[in-house]
Amino acid sequence: MSSEGQNRLADISVLNGLGEEGKQNLERRCRWRRYGSGEQILDKDSSDRDIYFVAEGTVQVVNYSLTGREIALARVPAGGFFGELSAIDGAPRSASVVALEDCLLGSLSPSLFVDLITAHPELAVHVLKRLAGIIRSCDERIMDLSTLGAVQRVYLQVLRLAEESPVDPDNWLIKSMPTHKAIAAMASTTRETVARSLSQLVSGGIVERKGRILFLRDRDRLVRLAGALDIDTGEDMSR
């Protein structure tokens, strides 16, 4: 955790090329604020154009359907940043941002951010890679919505959240299972669909839940159920 007496930008990876002194200088030019869990940070279409650095906590970028359903677009943990789109093009915010837990954020004006990436090409490349990642993620989401049903999207999200066990590489698990609401937002469906889909996986012996940990007991079968295999190549597309 960062502390008020230390450089609060020390762990922001996009700024690594600035060096310690550069980060300290930039820290003094940021505006700092703490947000409580669940607190709204930015509203879609707001006039705020700053870029934000996450020194502590995790935030979630979300949008809402016409019926009010929350759609999770991305999670940004400590060490990350968000808000670069409006800082670059000056257009209104394309999504809302909420704190998933208590957060400490530093905001930088768009003019200072543009000066920063102009003076430091390596930082500009990092931002370009981030933007490319956003485009790829959007492409994947469009494909999922176009080709998969709601239950399949839930299964695919479970696969994407899972990681190999550090003690047993042949086993997969989710160390801290998100709530049904969070998974529903990620998969663009309802909490009821998530609850029903996970219940089916448990009853089928495909997953097992112990506290906050979800164990994938039959990952291969889950891949098949999710339709996550490329039919032509047999490649596991969930990784």
mmCIF file of C-alpha atoms in Angstrom:
data_model
loop_
_atom_site.group_PDB
_atom_site.id
_atom_site.type_symbol
_atom_site.label_atom_id
_atom_site.label_comp_id
_atom_site.label_asym_id
_atom_site.label_seq_id
_atom_site.Cartn_x
_atom_site.Cartn_y
_atom_site.Cartn_z
ATOM 1 C CA MET A 1 0.000 0.000 0.000
ATOM 2 C CA SER A 2 1.147 3.511 -0.762
ATOM 3 C CA SER A 3 1.386 5.983 2.097
ATOM 4 C CA GLU A 4 0.980 9.723 2.136
ATOM 5 C CA GLY A 5 4.639 10.194 3.086
ATOM 6 C CA GLN A 6 5.984 8.208 0.149
ATOM 7 C CA ASN A 7 5.956 8.770 -3.582
ATOM 8 C CA ARG A 8 2.389 7.812 -4.439
ATOM 9 C CA LEU A 9 3.281 7.310 -8.112
ATOM 10 C CA ALA A 10 6.085 4.847 -7.339
ATOM 11 C CA ASP A 11 4.133 1.793 -8.534
ATOM 12 C CA ILE A 12 2.417 3.325 -11.588
ATOM 13 C CA SER A 13 3.919 1.186 -14.346
ATOM 14 C CA VAL A 14 3.226 3.579 -17.228
ATOM 15 C CA LEU A 15 5.521 6.126 -15.542
ATOM 16 C CA ASN A 16 8.519 3.836 -15.018
ATOM 17 C CA GLY A 17 10.517 5.598 -17.731
ATOM 18 C CA LEU A 18 10.427 8.843 -15.756
ATOM 19 C CA GLY A 19 12.708 7.598 -13.002
ATOM 20 C CA GLU A 20 12.290 8.313 -9.303
ATOM 21 C CA GLU A 21 12.893 12.060 -9.547
ATOM 22 C CA GLY A 22 10.515 12.400 -12.487
ATOM 23 C CA LYS A 23 7.774 10.578 -10.603
ATOM 24 C CA GLN A 24 8.282 12.779 -7.555
ATOM 25 C CA ASN A 25 7.986 15.923 -9.654
ATOM 26 C CA LEU A 26 4.831 14.606 -11.305
ATOM 27 C CA GLU A 27 3.321 13.591 -7.975
ATOM 28 C CA ARG A 28 3.449 17.202 -6.832
ATOM 29 C CA ARG A 29 1.521 18.277 -9.929
ATOM 30 C CA CYS A 30 -1.282 15.757 -9.392
ATOM 31 C CA ARG A 31 -4.446 16.367 -7.417
ATOM 32 C CA TRP A 32 -5.003 13.620 -4.859
ATOM 33 C CA ARG A 33 -8.239 12.265 -3.464
ATOM 34 C CA ARG A 34 -9.469 9.184 -1.635
ATOM 35 C CA TYR A 35 -12.671 7.380 -2.633
ATOM 36 C CA GLY A 36 -14.643 4.886 -0.567
ATOM 37 C CA SER A 37 -15.759 1.491 -1.826
ATOM 38 C CA GLY A 38 -18.753 1.877 -4.154
ATOM 39 C CA GLU A 39 -18.239 5.610 -4.596
ATOM 40 C CA GLN A 40 -18.718 7.119 -8.047
ATOM 41 C CA ILE A 41 -15.489 8.590 -9.428
ATOM 42 C CA LEU A 42 -16.517 9.651 -12.929
ATOM 43 C CA ASP A 43 -19.849 9.839 -14.734
ATOM 44 C CA LYS A 44 -20.292 9.053 -18.405
ATOM 45 C CA ASP A 45 -20.449 12.237 -20.533
ATOM 46 C CA SER A 46 -18.975 14.333 -17.705
ATOM 47 C CA SER A 47 -16.824 17.358 -18.526
ATOM 48 C CA ASP A 48 -13.847 16.019 -16.539
ATOM 49 C CA ARG A 49 -10.873 15.415 -18.885
ATOM 50 C CA ASP A 50 -8.108 14.450 -16.413
ATOM 51 C CA ILE A 51 -6.136 11.216 -16.504
ATOM 52 C CA TYR A 52 -6.160 9.252 -13.248
ATOM 53 C CA PHE A 53 -3.430 7.146 -11.637
ATOM 54 C CA VAL A 54 -4.512 4.425 -9.194
ATOM 55 C CA ALA A 55 -2.102 4.520 -6.262
ATOM 56 C CA GLU A 56 -4.220 2.316 -3.984
ATOM 57 C CA GLY A 57 -7.272 0.104 -4.451
ATOM 58 C CA THR A 58 -9.139 -1.021 -7.583
ATOM 59 C CA VAL A 59 -11.664 0.770 -9.765
ATOM 60 C CA GLN A 60 -14.120 -0.532 -12.343
ATOM 61 C CA VAL A 61 -15.018 1.074 -15.658
ATOM 62 C CA VAL A 62 -18.722 0.516 -16.321
ATOM 63 C CA ASN A 63 -21.517 1.457 -18.674
ATOM 64 C CA TYR A 64 -25.266 1.018 -18.386
ATOM 65 C CA SER A 65 -27.853 -0.324 -20.814
ATOM 66 C CA LEU A 66 -31.129 1.494 -21.521
ATOM 67 C CA THR A 67 -32.774 -0.763 -18.931
ATOM 68 C CA GLY A 68 -30.183 0.159 -16.316
ATOM 69 C CA ARG A 69 -28.177 -3.073 -16.434
ATOM 70 C CA GLU A 70 -24.562 -2.530 -15.438
ATOM 71 C CA ILE A 71 -21.962 -3.628 -17.993
ATOM 72 C CA ALA A 72 -18.407 -3.957 -16.703
ATOM 73 C CA LEU A 73 -15.848 -2.858 -19.271
ATOM 74 C CA ALA A 74 -12.600 -3.135 -17.308
ATOM 75 C CA ARG A 75 -11.025 -3.295 -13.872
ATOM 76 C CA VAL A 76 -8.046 -1.081 -13.087
ATOM 77 C CA PRO A 77 -6.002 -2.164 -10.041
ATOM 78 C CA ALA A 78 -3.341 -0.239 -8.141
ATOM 79 C CA GLY A 79 -0.492 0.645 -10.472
ATOM 80 C CA GLY A 80 -2.822 1.300 -13.395
ATOM 81 C CA PHE A 81 -4.396 4.370 -14.939
ATOM 82 C CA PHE A 82 -7.612 5.397 -16.673
ATOM 83 C CA GLY A 83 -9.180 8.389 -18.390
ATOM 84 C CA GLU A 84 -6.612 8.654 -21.167
ATOM 85 C CA LEU A 85 -9.208 8.790 -23.968
ATOM 86 C CA SER A 86 -10.765 12.080 -22.867
ATOM 87 C CA ALA A 87 -7.361 13.458 -21.892
ATOM 88 C CA ILE A 88 -6.161 12.866 -25.456
ATOM 89 C CA ASP A 89 -9.167 13.768 -27.616
ATOM 90 C CA GLY A 90 -11.028 16.190 -25.343
ATOM 91 C CA ALA A 91 -14.333 14.371 -25.876
ATOM 92 C CA PRO A 92 -16.788 13.539 -23.049
ATOM 93 C CA ARG A 93 -16.257 10.449 -20.935
ATOM 94 C CA SER A 94 -17.279 7.259 -22.738
ATOM 95 C CA ALA A 95 -18.049 5.357 -19.509
ATOM 96 C CA SER A 96 -18.453 5.731 -15.763
ATOM 97 C CA VAL A 97 -15.889 4.714 -13.143
ATOM 98 C CA VAL A 98 -16.630 3.451 -9.627
ATOM 99 C CA ALA A 99 -14.391 2.387 -6.755
ATOM 100 C CA LEU A 100 -14.505 -1.358 -6.071
ATOM 101 C CA GLU A 101 -12.668 -0.777 -2.797
ATOM 102 C CA ASP A 102 -11.171 2.158 -0.932
ATOM 103 C CA CYS A 103 -8.911 3.972 -3.382
ATOM 104 C CA LEU A 104 -6.295 6.696 -3.561
ATOM 105 C CA LEU A 105 -6.225 8.390 -6.959
ATOM 106 C CA GLY A 106 -4.039 11.081 -8.447
ATOM 107 C CA SER A 107 -5.424 13.131 -11.337
ATOM 108 C CA LEU A 108 -3.427 15.068 -13.908
ATOM 109 C CA SER A 109 -4.780 17.731 -16.263
ATOM 110 C CA PRO A 110 -5.002 16.815 -19.967
ATOM 111 C CA SER A 111 -2.548 19.540 -20.974
ATOM 112 C CA LEU A 112 0.089 18.247 -18.557
ATOM 113 C CA PHE A 113 -0.556 14.670 -19.708
ATOM 114 C CA VAL A 114 -0.116 15.592 -23.382
ATOM 115 C CA ASP A 115 3.104 17.457 -22.509
ATOM 116 C CA LEU A 116 4.260 14.365 -20.640
ATOM 117 C CA ILE A 117 3.738 11.883 -23.478
ATOM 118 C CA THR A 118 5.196 14.343 -25.986
ATOM 119 C CA ALA A 119 8.387 14.682 -23.950
ATOM 120 C CA HIS A 120 8.676 10.960 -23.187
ATOM 121 C CA PRO A 121 8.183 8.707 -26.256
ATOM 122 C CA GLU A 122 8.482 5.531 -24.173
ATOM 123 C CA LEU A 123 5.487 6.646 -22.136
ATOM 124 C CA ALA A 124 3.571 7.396 -25.337
ATOM 125 C CA VAL A 125 4.297 3.848 -26.574
ATOM 126 C CA HIS A 126 2.964 2.429 -23.299
ATOM 127 C CA VAL A 127 -0.239 4.423 -23.709
ATOM 128 C CA LEU A 128 -0.563 3.242 -27.326
ATOM 129 C CA LYS A 129 -0.244 -0.366 -26.176
ATOM 130 C CA ARG A 130 -2.970 0.271 -23.601
ATOM 131 C CA LEU A 131 -5.266 1.710 -26.293
ATOM 132 C CA ALA A 132 -4.536 -1.274 -28.549
ATOM 133 C CA GLY A 133 -5.513 -3.560 -25.658
ATOM 134 C CA ILE A 134 -8.816 -1.718 -25.268
ATOM 135 C CA ILE A 135 -9.576 -2.225 -28.963
ATOM 136 C CA ARG A 136 -8.746 -5.941 -28.773
ATOM 137 C CA SER A 137 -10.915 -6.344 -25.679
ATOM 138 C CA CYS A 138 -13.826 -4.598 -27.400
ATOM 139 C CA ASP A 139 -13.407 -6.850 -30.448
ATOM 140 C CA GLU A 140 -13.526 -9.934 -28.208
ATOM 141 C CA ARG A 141 -16.622 -8.666 -26.447
ATOM 142 C CA ILE A 142 -18.427 -7.948 -29.714
ATOM 143 C CA MET A 143 -17.569 -11.447 -30.917
ATOM 144 C CA ASP A 144 -18.814 -13.002 -27.662
ATOM 145 C CA LEU A 145 -22.113 -11.111 -27.818
ATOM 146 C CA SER A 146 -22.564 -12.003 -31.486
ATOM 147 C CA THR A 147 -21.778 -15.707 -31.279
ATOM 148 C CA LEU A 148 -22.413 -16.920 -27.716
ATOM 149 C CA GLY A 149 -25.496 -17.248 -25.568
ATOM 150 C CA ALA A 150 -25.707 -15.781 -22.062
ATOM 151 C CA VAL A 151 -24.817 -19.064 -20.316
ATOM 152 C CA GLN A 152 -21.841 -19.586 -22.619
ATOM 153 C CA ARG A 153 -20.616 -16.061 -21.834
ATOM 154 C CA VAL A 154 -20.771 -16.829 -18.117
ATOM 155 C CA TYR A 155 -18.755 -20.015 -18.662
ATOM 156 C CA LEU A 156 -16.217 -18.128 -20.775
ATOM 157 C CA GLN A 157 -15.867 -15.448 -18.092
ATOM 158 C CA VAL A 158 -15.136 -18.151 -15.500
ATOM 159 C CA LEU A 159 -12.416 -19.490 -17.794
ATOM 160 C CA ARG A 160 -10.915 -16.028 -18.228
ATOM 161 C CA LEU A 161 -10.879 -15.373 -14.491
ATOM 162 C CA ALA A 162 -9.226 -18.703 -13.666
ATOM 163 C CA GLU A 163 -5.480 -19.174 -13.337
ATOM 164 C CA GLU A 164 -3.239 -22.180 -12.899
ATOM 165 C CA SER A 165 -2.631 -23.229 -9.320
ATOM 166 C CA PRO A 166 0.824 -22.110 -8.131
ATOM 167 C CA VAL A 167 1.283 -25.425 -6.299
ATOM 168 C CA ASP A 168 -0.289 -27.703 -8.909
ATOM 169 C CA PRO A 169 0.076 -26.438 -12.505
ATOM 170 C CA ASP A 170 -2.441 -29.008 -13.772
ATOM 171 C CA ASN A 171 -5.256 -27.474 -11.722
ATOM 172 C CA TRP A 172 -7.079 -24.194 -12.347
ATOM 173 C CA LEU A 173 -8.851 -21.947 -9.869
ATOM 174 C CA ILE A 174 -10.238 -18.505 -9.168
ATOM 175 C CA LYS A 175 -8.650 -17.327 -5.932
ATOM 176 C CA SER A 176 -11.278 -14.703 -5.120
ATOM 177 C CA MET A 177 -14.566 -15.408 -6.853
ATOM 178 C CA PRO A 178 -16.410 -12.202 -7.832
ATOM 179 C CA THR A 179 -20.029 -11.730 -6.872
ATOM 180 C CA HIS A 180 -22.812 -12.841 -9.194
ATOM 181 C CA LYS A 181 -23.508 -9.170 -9.904
ATOM 182 C CA ALA A 182 -19.885 -8.571 -10.935
ATOM 183 C CA ILE A 183 -19.796 -11.613 -13.226
ATOM 184 C CA ALA A 184 -23.138 -10.598 -14.737
ATOM 185 C CA ALA A 185 -21.673 -7.197 -15.568
ATOM 186 C CA MET A 186 -18.615 -8.825 -17.163
ATOM 187 C CA ALA A 187 -20.700 -11.259 -19.210
ATOM 188 C CA SER A 188 -23.441 -8.776 -20.138
ATOM 189 C CA THR A 189 -26.219 -10.815 -18.576
ATOM 190 C CA THR A 190 -28.279 -11.008 -15.363
ATOM 191 C CA ARG A 191 -27.398 -12.171 -11.854
ATOM 192 C CA GLU A 192 -30.086 -14.838 -12.138
ATOM 193 C CA THR A 193 -28.405 -16.276 -15.244
ATOM 194 C CA VAL A 194 -25.035 -16.295 -13.478
ATOM 195 C CA ALA A 195 -26.472 -18.041 -10.410
ATOM 196 C CA ARG A 196 -28.203 -20.664 -12.543
ATOM 197 C CA SER A 197 -25.127 -21.242 -14.739
ATOM 198 C CA LEU A 198 -22.759 -21.660 -11.791
ATOM 199 C CA SER A 199 -25.222 -23.957 -10.035
ATOM 200 C CA GLN A 200 -25.283 -26.172 -13.122
ATOM 201 C CA LEU A 201 -21.476 -26.313 -13.146
ATOM 202 C CA VAL A 202 -21.384 -27.275 -9.470
ATOM 203 C CA SER A 203 -24.043 -29.970 -9.814
ATOM 204 C CA GLY A 204 -22.202 -31.371 -12.844
ATOM 205 C CA GLY A 205 -18.941 -31.646 -10.911
ATOM 206 C CA ILE A 206 -17.216 -29.244 -13.303
ATOM 207 C CA VAL A 207 -16.421 -26.683 -10.594
ATOM 208 C CA GLU A 208 -16.277 -26.774 -6.812
ATOM 209 C CA ARG A 209 -16.535 -23.806 -4.507
ATOM 210 C CA LYS A 210 -14.787 -23.554 -1.149
ATOM 211 C CA GLY A 211 -15.344 -20.161 0.440
ATOM 212 C CA ARG A 212 -14.170 -17.476 -2.001
ATOM 213 C CA ILE A 213 -12.151 -19.988 -4.058
ATOM 214 C CA LEU A 214 -13.643 -21.660 -7.128
ATOM 215 C CA PHE A 215 -11.835 -24.795 -8.317
ATOM 216 C CA LEU A 216 -12.188 -25.890 -11.944
ATOM 217 C CA ARG A 217 -12.383 -29.674 -11.570
ATOM 218 C CA ASP A 218 -12.955 -30.338 -15.277
ATOM 219 C CA ARG A 219 -11.588 -27.375 -17.217
ATOM 220 C CA ASP A 220 -11.586 -29.199 -20.563
ATOM 221 C CA ARG A 221 -15.293 -29.881 -20.297
ATOM 222 C CA LEU A 222 -15.955 -26.265 -19.328
ATOM 223 C CA VAL A 223 -14.034 -25.107 -22.397
ATOM 224 C CA ARG A 224 -16.250 -27.270 -24.580
ATOM 225 C CA LEU A 225 -19.432 -26.015 -22.899
ATOM 226 C CA ALA A 226 -18.318 -22.417 -23.362
ATOM 227 C CA GLY A 227 -17.688 -22.950 -27.047
ATOM 228 C CA ALA A 228 -14.211 -21.589 -26.446
ATOM 229 C CA LEU A 229 -12.450 -23.973 -28.804
ATOM 230 C CA ASP A 230 -11.588 -22.722 -32.263
ATOM 231 C CA ILE A 231 -13.248 -25.359 -34.462
ATOM 232 C CA ASP A 232 -10.617 -25.145 -37.214
ATOM 233 C CA THR A 233 -7.458 -25.254 -35.092
ATOM 234 C CA GLY A 234 -8.575 -26.799 -31.781
ATOM 235 C CA GLU A 235 -6.835 -23.899 -30.016
ATOM 236 C CA ASP A 236 -8.123 -22.916 -26.595
ATOM 237 C CA MET A 237 -9.371 -19.369 -27.217
ATOM 238 C CA SER A 238 -10.092 -18.619 -23.543
ATOM 239 C CA ARG A 239 -6.435 -17.933 -22.715
#
